[in-house]
Coordinates of C-alpha atoms in Angstrom, one line a residue:
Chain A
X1 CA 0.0 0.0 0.0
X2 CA 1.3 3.9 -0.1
X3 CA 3.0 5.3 2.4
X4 CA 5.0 8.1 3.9
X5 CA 8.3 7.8 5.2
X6 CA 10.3 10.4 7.8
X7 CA 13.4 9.1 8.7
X8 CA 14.1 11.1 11.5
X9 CA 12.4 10.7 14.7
X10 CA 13.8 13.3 16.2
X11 CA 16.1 16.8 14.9
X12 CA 17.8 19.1 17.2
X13 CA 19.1 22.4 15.4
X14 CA 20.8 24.9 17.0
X15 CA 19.3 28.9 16.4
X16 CA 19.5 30.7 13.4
X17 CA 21.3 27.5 11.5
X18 CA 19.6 25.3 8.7
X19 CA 17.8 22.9 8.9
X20 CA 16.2 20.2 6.7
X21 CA 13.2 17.1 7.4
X22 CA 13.2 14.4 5.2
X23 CA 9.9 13.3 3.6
X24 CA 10.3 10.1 1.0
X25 CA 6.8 8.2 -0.3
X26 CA 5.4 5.5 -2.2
X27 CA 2.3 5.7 -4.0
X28 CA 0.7 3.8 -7.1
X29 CA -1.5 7.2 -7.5
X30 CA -0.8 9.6 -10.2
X31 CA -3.1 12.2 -8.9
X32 CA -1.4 13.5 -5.6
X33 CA -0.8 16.2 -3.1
X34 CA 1.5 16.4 -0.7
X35 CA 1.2 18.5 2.7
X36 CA 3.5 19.4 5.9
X37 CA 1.7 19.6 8.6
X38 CA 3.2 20.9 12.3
X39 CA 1.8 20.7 15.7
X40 CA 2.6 22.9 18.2
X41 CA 2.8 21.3 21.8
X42 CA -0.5 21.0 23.6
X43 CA -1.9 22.1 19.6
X44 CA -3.9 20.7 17.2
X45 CA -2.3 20.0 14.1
X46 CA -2.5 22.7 11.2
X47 CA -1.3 22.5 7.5
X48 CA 2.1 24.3 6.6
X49 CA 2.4 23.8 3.2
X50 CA 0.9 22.0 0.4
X51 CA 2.2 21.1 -3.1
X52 CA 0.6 19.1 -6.2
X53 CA 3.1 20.0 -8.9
X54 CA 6.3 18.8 -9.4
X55 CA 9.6 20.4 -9.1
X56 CA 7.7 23.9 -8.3
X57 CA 9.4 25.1 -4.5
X58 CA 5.9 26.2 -2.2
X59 CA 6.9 28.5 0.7
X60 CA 5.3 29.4 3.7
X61 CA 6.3 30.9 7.0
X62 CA 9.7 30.6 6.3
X63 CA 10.1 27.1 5.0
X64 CA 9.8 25.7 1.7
X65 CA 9.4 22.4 0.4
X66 CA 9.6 21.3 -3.2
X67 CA 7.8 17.9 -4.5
X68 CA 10.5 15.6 -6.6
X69 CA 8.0 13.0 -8.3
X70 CA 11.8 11.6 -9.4
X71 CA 13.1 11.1 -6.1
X72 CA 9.5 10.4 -4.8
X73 CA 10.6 13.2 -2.0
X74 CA 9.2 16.1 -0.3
X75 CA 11.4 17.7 2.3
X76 CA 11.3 20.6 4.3
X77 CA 13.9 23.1 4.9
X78 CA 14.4 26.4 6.3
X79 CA 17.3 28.6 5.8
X80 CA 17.5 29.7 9.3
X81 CA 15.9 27.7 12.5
X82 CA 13.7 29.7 15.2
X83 CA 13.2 29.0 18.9
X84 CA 9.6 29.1 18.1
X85 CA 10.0 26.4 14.9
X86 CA 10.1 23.6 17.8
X87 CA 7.6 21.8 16.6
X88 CA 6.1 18.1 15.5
X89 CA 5.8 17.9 11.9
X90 CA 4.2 15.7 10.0
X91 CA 4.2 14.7 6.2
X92 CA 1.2 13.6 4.4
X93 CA 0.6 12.3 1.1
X94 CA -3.2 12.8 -0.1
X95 CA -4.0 10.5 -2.9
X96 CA -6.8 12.6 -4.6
X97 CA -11.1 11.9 -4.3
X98 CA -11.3 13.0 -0.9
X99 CA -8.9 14.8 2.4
X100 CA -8.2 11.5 3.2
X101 CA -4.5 11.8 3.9
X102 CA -1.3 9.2 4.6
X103 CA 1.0 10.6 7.1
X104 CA 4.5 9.8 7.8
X105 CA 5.5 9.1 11.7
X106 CA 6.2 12.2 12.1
X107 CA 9.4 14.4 13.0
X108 CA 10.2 16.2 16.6
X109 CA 11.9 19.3 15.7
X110 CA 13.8 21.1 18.7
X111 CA 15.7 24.5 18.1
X112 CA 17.6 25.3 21.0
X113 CA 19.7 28.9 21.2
Chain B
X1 CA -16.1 30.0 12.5
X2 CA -15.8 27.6 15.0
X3 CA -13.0 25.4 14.4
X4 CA -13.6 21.3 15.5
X5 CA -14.4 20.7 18.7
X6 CA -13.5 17.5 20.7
X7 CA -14.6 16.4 24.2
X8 CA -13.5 15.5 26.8
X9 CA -10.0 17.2 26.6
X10 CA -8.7 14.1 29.2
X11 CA -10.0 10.7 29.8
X12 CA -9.1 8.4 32.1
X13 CA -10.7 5.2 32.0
X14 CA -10.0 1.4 33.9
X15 CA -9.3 -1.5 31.5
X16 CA -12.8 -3.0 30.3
X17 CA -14.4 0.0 30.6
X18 CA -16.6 1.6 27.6
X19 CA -15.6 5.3 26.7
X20 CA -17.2 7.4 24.0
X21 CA -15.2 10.6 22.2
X22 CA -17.2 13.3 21.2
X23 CA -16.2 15.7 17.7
X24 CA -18.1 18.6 16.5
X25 CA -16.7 19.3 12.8
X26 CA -16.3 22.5 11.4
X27 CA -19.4 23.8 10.4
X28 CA -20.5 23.1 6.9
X29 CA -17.5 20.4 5.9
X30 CA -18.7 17.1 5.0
X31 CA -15.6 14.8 5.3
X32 CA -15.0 13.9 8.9
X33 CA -12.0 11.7 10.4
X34 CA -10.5 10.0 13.4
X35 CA -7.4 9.3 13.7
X36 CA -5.4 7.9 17.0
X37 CA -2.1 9.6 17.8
X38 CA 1.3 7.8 19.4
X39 CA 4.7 8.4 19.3
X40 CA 5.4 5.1 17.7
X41 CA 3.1 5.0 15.3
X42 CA 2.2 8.6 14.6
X43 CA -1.0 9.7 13.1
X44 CA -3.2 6.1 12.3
X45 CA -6.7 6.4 10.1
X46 CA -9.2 5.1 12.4
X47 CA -12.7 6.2 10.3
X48 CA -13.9 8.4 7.5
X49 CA -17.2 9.4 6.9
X50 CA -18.7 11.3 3.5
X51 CA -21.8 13.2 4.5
X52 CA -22.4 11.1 7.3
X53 CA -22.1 7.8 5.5
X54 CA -19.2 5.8 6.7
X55 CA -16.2 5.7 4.0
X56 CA -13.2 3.6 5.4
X57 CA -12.9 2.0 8.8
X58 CA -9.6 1.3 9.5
X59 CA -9.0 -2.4 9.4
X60 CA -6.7 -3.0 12.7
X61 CA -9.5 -0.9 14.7
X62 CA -12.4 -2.5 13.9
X63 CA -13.3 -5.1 16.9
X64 CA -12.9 -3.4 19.8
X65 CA -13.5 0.6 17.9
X66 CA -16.9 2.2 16.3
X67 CA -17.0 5.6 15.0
X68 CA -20.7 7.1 14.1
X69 CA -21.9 10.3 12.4
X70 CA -24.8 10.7 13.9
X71 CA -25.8 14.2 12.0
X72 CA -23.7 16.7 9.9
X73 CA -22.8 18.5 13.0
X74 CA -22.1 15.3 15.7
X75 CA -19.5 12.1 15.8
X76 CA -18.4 9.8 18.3
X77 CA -16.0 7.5 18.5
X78 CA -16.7 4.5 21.1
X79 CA -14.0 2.1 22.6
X80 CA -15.3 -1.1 24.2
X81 CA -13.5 -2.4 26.0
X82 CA -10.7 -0.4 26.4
X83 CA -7.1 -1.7 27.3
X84 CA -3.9 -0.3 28.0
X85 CA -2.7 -0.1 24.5
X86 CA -5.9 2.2 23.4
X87 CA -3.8 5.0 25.9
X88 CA -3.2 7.7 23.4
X89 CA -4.6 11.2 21.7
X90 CA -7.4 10.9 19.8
X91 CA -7.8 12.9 17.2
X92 CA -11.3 14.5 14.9
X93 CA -10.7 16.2 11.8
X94 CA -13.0 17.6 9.4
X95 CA -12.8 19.3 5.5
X96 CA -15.0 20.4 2.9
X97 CA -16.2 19.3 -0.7
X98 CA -12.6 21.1 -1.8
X99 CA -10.9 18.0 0.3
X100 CA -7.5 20.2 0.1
X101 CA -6.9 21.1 3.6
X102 CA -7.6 19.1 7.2
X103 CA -8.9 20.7 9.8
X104 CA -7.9 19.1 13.5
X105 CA -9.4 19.4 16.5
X106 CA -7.1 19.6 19.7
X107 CA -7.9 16.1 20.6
X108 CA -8.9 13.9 23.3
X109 CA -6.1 12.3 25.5
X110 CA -7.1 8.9 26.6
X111 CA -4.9 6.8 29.6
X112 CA -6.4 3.8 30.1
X113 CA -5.5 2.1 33.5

């Protein structure tokens, strides 16, 4: 069946430095979109960004993503990491028809000064 | 607009006991979900209704947890009986006809004894 793979459990970043979650998928659909979703502690989850066209880089808040059909990847990145970035985020692959979506296990970001 | 709405916030509940979640969507959206939330595991499909008719129950869930739509505006999600393993956040979501976006509530966090 699809699915959505973060590799990383857990990232620890120090302020102001780079930082970069890994998002990898596999999916028999060719209709897709793919979303990055973060959770703030003691938060409901709320969509970051969203993306249905390949190689085209979507930006929000500071971070971008960019969806490589190629590479089957979607990761996020930010050129500079903020105290208040510290975070779960999750990635999530919606196969099209509905909101129905296939998340990843999700990714505990920590920026620390 | 209200945004979903899930009760209670906390449950604490003894093994064997029967607990019922309650989820008010966001008004208007006609695709509803619950999903259960671990740090193992992530974010795990437990139902999906379309308009109130019930879409997808998720297949490892289905002996022990029922989800019902009840009207537009009204789910629950019942666990019976509940074990330790069911301890967890349990999560409502709702969208509209657009199905881009997910809407979460801020969940119900469930400890079972």
């Amino acid at each position: 069946g699809d699915s959505v793979t973060q590799t990383e459990g857990l990232v620890t970043v120090t302020e102001g430095l780079p930082v970069k979650l890994n998002c990898t998928y596999q999916t028999t659909y060719l209709t897709i979109a793919f979303f990055w979703y973060v959770q703030y502690l003691n938060e409901a989850p709320q969509v970051l960004l969203k993306s249905s066209t390949d190689n085209k880089r979507t930006e929000h808040q500071g971070f971008h993503a960019t969806l490589h059909k190629s590479s089957s990847s979607f990761h996020l990145q930010k050129s500079s990491a903020q105290l208040s970035d510290s975070a779960l985020y999750y990635c999530a692959l919606n196969q099209g028809g509905s909101a129905k979506l296939i998340f990843g296990e999700g990714t505990k970001l920590t920026v620390s000064s | 607009d209200a945004g979903v709405t899930q009760t209670p916030r906390h449950e604490v509940a003894e093994k064997g006991q029967t607990i019922i979640l309650k989820c008010e969507p966001v008004s208007g959206h006609n695709d509803l979900f619950w999903y259960r939330q671990t740090k193992i595991q992530g974010l795990e499909l437990l139902s999906y209704f379309r308009s109130k008719s019930l879409m997808e129950d998720g297949g490892a869930f289905k002996d022990r947890f029922k989800a019902e739509m009840l009207n537009s505006s009204f789910s629950t999600l019942k666990i019976q009986p509940t074990e330790p393993k069911d301890s967890a956040v349990y999560l409502c979501a709702s969208s509209d006809w657009s199905a881009e976006t997910l809407y979460f509530g801020s969940g119900t966090r469930l400890t079972v004894l």
